[in-house]
Amino acid sequence: MAQDRKITVNTSMYGVDPDKKTAAANEVARSFGISDEALAQVEHYKAELTDHDAWDLPFMGYVNEDGYGYAFVSDQAVAHDGWDAYKAFRDLPKDVQIAFAIRMLFTHRDVDRYGAKMFLHYENGFSVRIEGPGSNNW
């Protein structure tokens, strides 16, 4: 993967067509050497999240604790049917995990973007910057 691990996402991407968001996220992922095979595995994991009704769970392990900062709560990602979304995420190859997190940077859901930022930064050395209306940068 590339040495320069900086990702910039503009908030204007949150409201665009899902196919355009996917294309933009995939372009970023490919710039870090992520293969089309890994990107296909991202789609499979997304389908699993849907099948197990697990999109509201902290599948990357991180949550925003309502003004208290971020917490790592990997044990809170078990779906009603018993499927462990966090374990399934961690069982993915590392490049697929990174590609999935990059994809989540482009989503309209704050919880997924913030979890992705934490995962990419703290566990993989990426610098993520969100730019545009509503962004919080310091």
PDB file of C-alpha atoms in Angstrom:
ATOM      1  CA  MET A   1       0.000   0.000   0.000  1.00  0.00           C
ATOM      2  CA  ALA A   2       1.022   3.589  -0.554  1.00  0.00           C
ATOM      3  CA  GLN A   3       3.215   5.352   1.999  1.00  0.00           C
ATOM      4  CA  ASP A   4       1.120   8.542   2.125  1.00  0.00           C
ATOM      5  CA  ARG A   5      -2.001   7.429   3.974  1.00  0.00           C
ATOM      6  CA  LYS A   6      -4.124  10.579   3.711  1.00  0.00           C
ATOM      7  CA  ILE A   7      -7.795  10.502   2.758  1.00  0.00           C
ATOM      8  CA  THR A   8      -9.970  13.562   2.172  1.00  0.00           C
ATOM      9  CA  VAL A   9     -13.743  13.284   1.839  1.00  0.00           C
ATOM     10  CA  ASN A  10     -16.007  16.225   1.048  1.00  0.00           C
ATOM     11  CA  THR A  11     -19.358  16.323   2.852  1.00  0.00           C
ATOM     12  CA  SER A  12     -21.059  16.964  -0.501  1.00  0.00           C
ATOM     13  CA  MET A  13     -20.514  13.249  -1.233  1.00  0.00           C
ATOM     14  CA  TYR A  14     -22.929  12.190   1.511  1.00  0.00           C
ATOM     15  CA  GLY A  15     -25.992  13.149  -0.478  1.00  0.00           C
ATOM     16  CA  VAL A  16     -25.033  11.875  -3.924  1.00  0.00           C
ATOM     17  CA  ASP A  17     -26.275   8.758  -5.649  1.00  0.00           C
ATOM     18  CA  PRO A  18     -25.052   5.559  -3.929  1.00  0.00           C
ATOM     19  CA  ASP A  19     -23.330   4.370  -7.104  1.00  0.00           C
ATOM     20  CA  LYS A  20     -21.330   7.607  -7.309  1.00  0.00           C
ATOM     21  CA  LYS A  21     -20.349   7.314  -3.640  1.00  0.00           C
ATOM     22  CA  THR A  22     -19.254   3.729  -4.198  1.00  0.00           C
ATOM     23  CA  ALA A  23     -17.227   4.717  -7.255  1.00  0.00           C
ATOM     24  CA  ALA A  24     -15.512   7.534  -5.335  1.00  0.00           C
ATOM     25  CA  ALA A  25     -14.740   5.284  -2.350  1.00  0.00           C
ATOM     26  CA  ASN A  26     -13.424   2.538  -4.629  1.00  0.00           C
ATOM     27  CA  GLU A  27     -11.161   5.031  -6.390  1.00  0.00           C
ATOM     28  CA  VAL A  28      -9.692   6.038  -3.022  1.00  0.00           C
ATOM     29  CA  ALA A  29      -9.284   2.384  -1.993  1.00  0.00           C
ATOM     30  CA  ARG A  30      -7.552   1.516  -5.275  1.00  0.00           C
ATOM     31  CA  SER A  31      -5.143   4.409  -4.738  1.00  0.00           C
ATOM     32  CA  PHE A  32      -3.880   2.463  -1.703  1.00  0.00           C
ATOM     33  CA  GLY A  33      -3.438  -0.745  -3.676  1.00  0.00           C
ATOM     34  CA  ILE A  34      -6.779  -2.370  -2.794  1.00  0.00           C
ATOM     35  CA  SER A  35      -7.739  -4.957  -5.429  1.00  0.00           C
ATOM     36  CA  ASP A  36     -11.077  -5.453  -7.184  1.00  0.00           C
ATOM     37  CA  GLU A  37     -11.297  -8.817  -5.406  1.00  0.00           C
ATOM     38  CA  ALA A  38     -11.110  -7.057  -2.033  1.00  0.00           C
ATOM     39  CA  LEU A  39     -13.749  -4.557  -3.147  1.00  0.00           C
ATOM     40  CA  ALA A  40     -16.036  -7.457  -4.078  1.00  0.00           C
ATOM     41  CA  GLN A  41     -15.593  -8.858  -0.575  1.00  0.00           C
ATOM     42  CA  VAL A  42     -16.722  -5.485   0.796  1.00  0.00           C
ATOM     43  CA  GLU A  43     -20.003  -5.975  -1.055  1.00  0.00           C
ATOM     44  CA  HIS A  44     -20.362  -9.428   0.482  1.00  0.00           C
ATOM     45  CA  TYR A  45     -19.827  -8.083   4.012  1.00  0.00           C
ATOM     46  CA  LYS A  46     -22.337  -5.273   3.364  1.00  0.00           C
ATOM     47  CA  ALA A  47     -24.875  -7.913   2.302  1.00  0.00           C
ATOM     48  CA  GLU A  48     -24.211  -9.828   5.531  1.00  0.00           C
ATOM     49  CA  LEU A  49     -24.867  -6.688   7.578  1.00  0.00           C
ATOM     50  CA  THR A  50     -28.190  -6.318   5.778  1.00  0.00           C
ATOM     51  CA  ASP A  51     -29.095 -10.021   6.086  1.00  0.00           C
ATOM     52  CA  HIS A  52     -28.469  -9.947   9.847  1.00  0.00           C
ATOM     53  CA  ASP A  53     -30.047  -6.498  10.381  1.00  0.00           C
ATOM     54  CA  ALA A  54     -26.756  -5.330  11.855  1.00  0.00           C
ATOM     55  CA  TRP A  55     -26.210  -1.893  10.296  1.00  0.00           C
ATOM     56  CA  ASP A  56     -26.892  -0.117  13.597  1.00  0.00           C
ATOM     57  CA  LEU A  57     -24.183  -2.043  15.435  1.00  0.00           C
ATOM     58  CA  PRO A  58     -20.564  -0.902  15.983  1.00  0.00           C
ATOM     59  CA  PHE A  59     -19.216  -3.467  13.496  1.00  0.00           C
ATOM     60  CA  MET A  60     -15.775  -1.827  13.365  1.00  0.00           C
ATOM     61  CA  GLY A  61     -15.735  -1.636  17.165  1.00  0.00           C
ATOM     62  CA  TYR A  62     -15.953   2.134  17.688  1.00  0.00           C
ATOM     63  CA  VAL A  63     -18.828   4.320  18.862  1.00  0.00           C
ATOM     64  CA  ASN A  64     -19.222   7.967  19.803  1.00  0.00           C
ATOM     65  CA  GLU A  65     -20.267   8.069  23.460  1.00  0.00           C
ATOM     66  CA  ASP A  66     -22.600  11.102  23.235  1.00  0.00           C
ATOM     67  CA  GLY A  67     -20.131  13.870  23.969  1.00  0.00           C
ATOM     68  CA  TYR A  68     -17.735  11.752  25.994  1.00  0.00           C
ATOM     69  CA  GLY A  69     -15.503  10.827  23.103  1.00  0.00           C
ATOM     70  CA  TYR A  70     -15.059   7.513  21.367  1.00  0.00           C
ATOM     71  CA  ALA A  71     -15.193   4.111  22.945  1.00  0.00           C
ATOM     72  CA  PHE A  72     -14.072   0.735  21.681  1.00  0.00           C
ATOM     73  CA  VAL A  73     -16.998  -1.636  22.267  1.00  0.00           C
ATOM     74  CA  SER A  74     -16.309  -4.716  20.192  1.00  0.00           C
ATOM     75  CA  ASP A  75     -18.637  -6.798  22.366  1.00  0.00           C
ATOM     76  CA  GLN A  76     -21.650  -4.662  21.380  1.00  0.00           C
ATOM     77  CA  ALA A  77     -21.864  -5.806  17.754  1.00  0.00           C
ATOM     78  CA  VAL A  78     -23.897  -8.994  18.128  1.00  0.00           C
ATOM     79  CA  ALA A  79     -27.092  -9.022  16.043  1.00  0.00           C
ATOM     80  CA  HIS A  80     -30.435 -10.259  17.338  1.00  0.00           C
ATOM     81  CA  ASP A  81     -29.895 -13.546  15.517  1.00  0.00           C
ATOM     82  CA  GLY A  82     -26.539 -14.092  17.265  1.00  0.00           C
ATOM     83  CA  TRP A  83     -24.289 -13.123  14.333  1.00  0.00           C
ATOM     84  CA  ASP A  84     -21.243 -11.187  15.553  1.00  0.00           C
ATOM     85  CA  ALA A  85     -20.708  -8.328  13.099  1.00  0.00           C
ATOM     86  CA  TYR A  86     -17.440  -7.268  14.736  1.00  0.00           C
ATOM     87  CA  LYS A  87     -15.983 -10.784  14.615  1.00  0.00           C
ATOM     88  CA  ALA A  88     -17.076 -11.143  10.983  1.00  0.00           C
ATOM     89  CA  PHE A  89     -15.389  -7.805  10.212  1.00  0.00           C
ATOM     90  CA  ARG A  90     -12.155  -8.863  11.942  1.00  0.00           C
ATOM     91  CA  ASP A  91     -12.215 -12.192  10.104  1.00  0.00           C
ATOM     92  CA  LEU A  92     -11.987 -10.314   6.784  1.00  0.00           C
ATOM     93  CA  PRO A  93      -8.530  -9.888   5.249  1.00  0.00           C
ATOM     94  CA  LYS A  94      -6.901  -6.595   6.289  1.00  0.00           C
ATOM     95  CA  ASP A  95      -7.209  -5.049   2.820  1.00  0.00           C
ATOM     96  CA  VAL A  96     -10.951  -5.786   2.824  1.00  0.00           C
ATOM     97  CA  GLN A  97     -11.309  -4.220   6.290  1.00  0.00           C
ATOM     98  CA  ILE A  98      -9.544  -1.084   5.057  1.00  0.00           C
ATOM     99  CA  ALA A  99     -11.610  -0.960   1.856  1.00  0.00           C
ATOM    100  CA  PHE A 100     -14.816  -1.352   3.866  1.00  0.00           C
ATOM    101  CA  ALA A 101     -13.809   1.445   6.255  1.00  0.00           C
ATOM    102  CA  ILE A 102     -12.974   3.703   3.303  1.00  0.00           C
ATOM    103  CA  ARG A 103     -16.417   2.954   1.889  1.00  0.00           C
ATOM    104  CA  MET A 104     -17.997   3.949   5.201  1.00  0.00           C
ATOM    105  CA  LEU A 105     -16.285   7.352   5.039  1.00  0.00           C
ATOM    106  CA  PHE A 106     -18.611   8.173   2.152  1.00  0.00           C
ATOM    107  CA  THR A 107     -21.851   7.065   3.811  1.00  0.00           C
ATOM    108  CA  HIS A 108     -24.621   9.375   4.972  1.00  0.00           C
ATOM    109  CA  ARG A 109     -24.546   7.827   8.460  1.00  0.00           C
ATOM    110  CA  ASP A 110     -22.418   9.717  10.995  1.00  0.00           C
ATOM    111  CA  VAL A 111     -21.941   6.631  13.172  1.00  0.00           C
ATOM    112  CA  ASP A 112     -20.360   4.669  10.321  1.00  0.00           C
ATOM    113  CA  ARG A 113     -18.108   7.556   9.239  1.00  0.00           C
ATOM    114  CA  TYR A 114     -16.829   8.135  12.759  1.00  0.00           C
ATOM    115  CA  GLY A 115     -16.183   4.435  13.356  1.00  0.00           C
ATOM    116  CA  ALA A 116     -14.336   4.256  10.048  1.00  0.00           C
ATOM    117  CA  LYS A 117     -12.202   7.287  10.912  1.00  0.00           C
ATOM    118  CA  MET A 118     -11.208   5.735  14.232  1.00  0.00           C
ATOM    119  CA  PHE A 119     -10.447   2.332  12.696  1.00  0.00           C
ATOM    120  CA  LEU A 120      -8.417   3.808   9.841  1.00  0.00           C
ATOM    121  CA  HIS A 121      -6.495   6.220  12.071  1.00  0.00           C
ATOM    122  CA  TYR A 122      -5.808   4.237  15.224  1.00  0.00           C
ATOM    123  CA  GLU A 123      -5.348   0.808  13.724  1.00  0.00           C
ATOM    124  CA  ASN A 124      -3.995   1.527  10.257  1.00  0.00           C
ATOM    125  CA  GLY A 125      -2.155   4.852  10.373  1.00  0.00           C
ATOM    126  CA  PHE A 126      -4.419   6.813   8.028  1.00  0.00           C
ATOM    127  CA  SER A 127      -5.091  10.522   8.323  1.00  0.00           C
ATOM    128  CA  VAL A 128      -8.724  11.230   7.426  1.00  0.00           C
ATOM    129  CA  ARG A 129      -9.982  14.730   6.763  1.00  0.00           C
ATOM    130  CA  ILE A 130     -13.630  15.584   6.198  1.00  0.00           C
ATOM    131  CA  GLU A 131     -14.105  18.882   4.361  1.00  0.00           C
ATOM    132  CA  GLY A 132     -17.178  20.905   3.502  1.00  0.00           C
ATOM    133  CA  PRO A 133     -20.324  22.159   5.229  1.00  0.00           C
ATOM    134  CA  GLY A 134     -20.851  20.570   8.630  1.00  0.00           C
ATOM    135  CA  SER A 135     -17.356  19.129   8.907  1.00  0.00           C
ATOM    136  CA  ASN A 136     -15.518  19.254  12.204  1.00  0.00           C
ATOM    137  CA  ASN A 137     -11.818  19.763  11.741  1.00  0.00           C
ATOM    138  CA  TRP A 138      -9.364  21.028  14.303  1.00  0.00           C
TER     139      TRP A 138
END
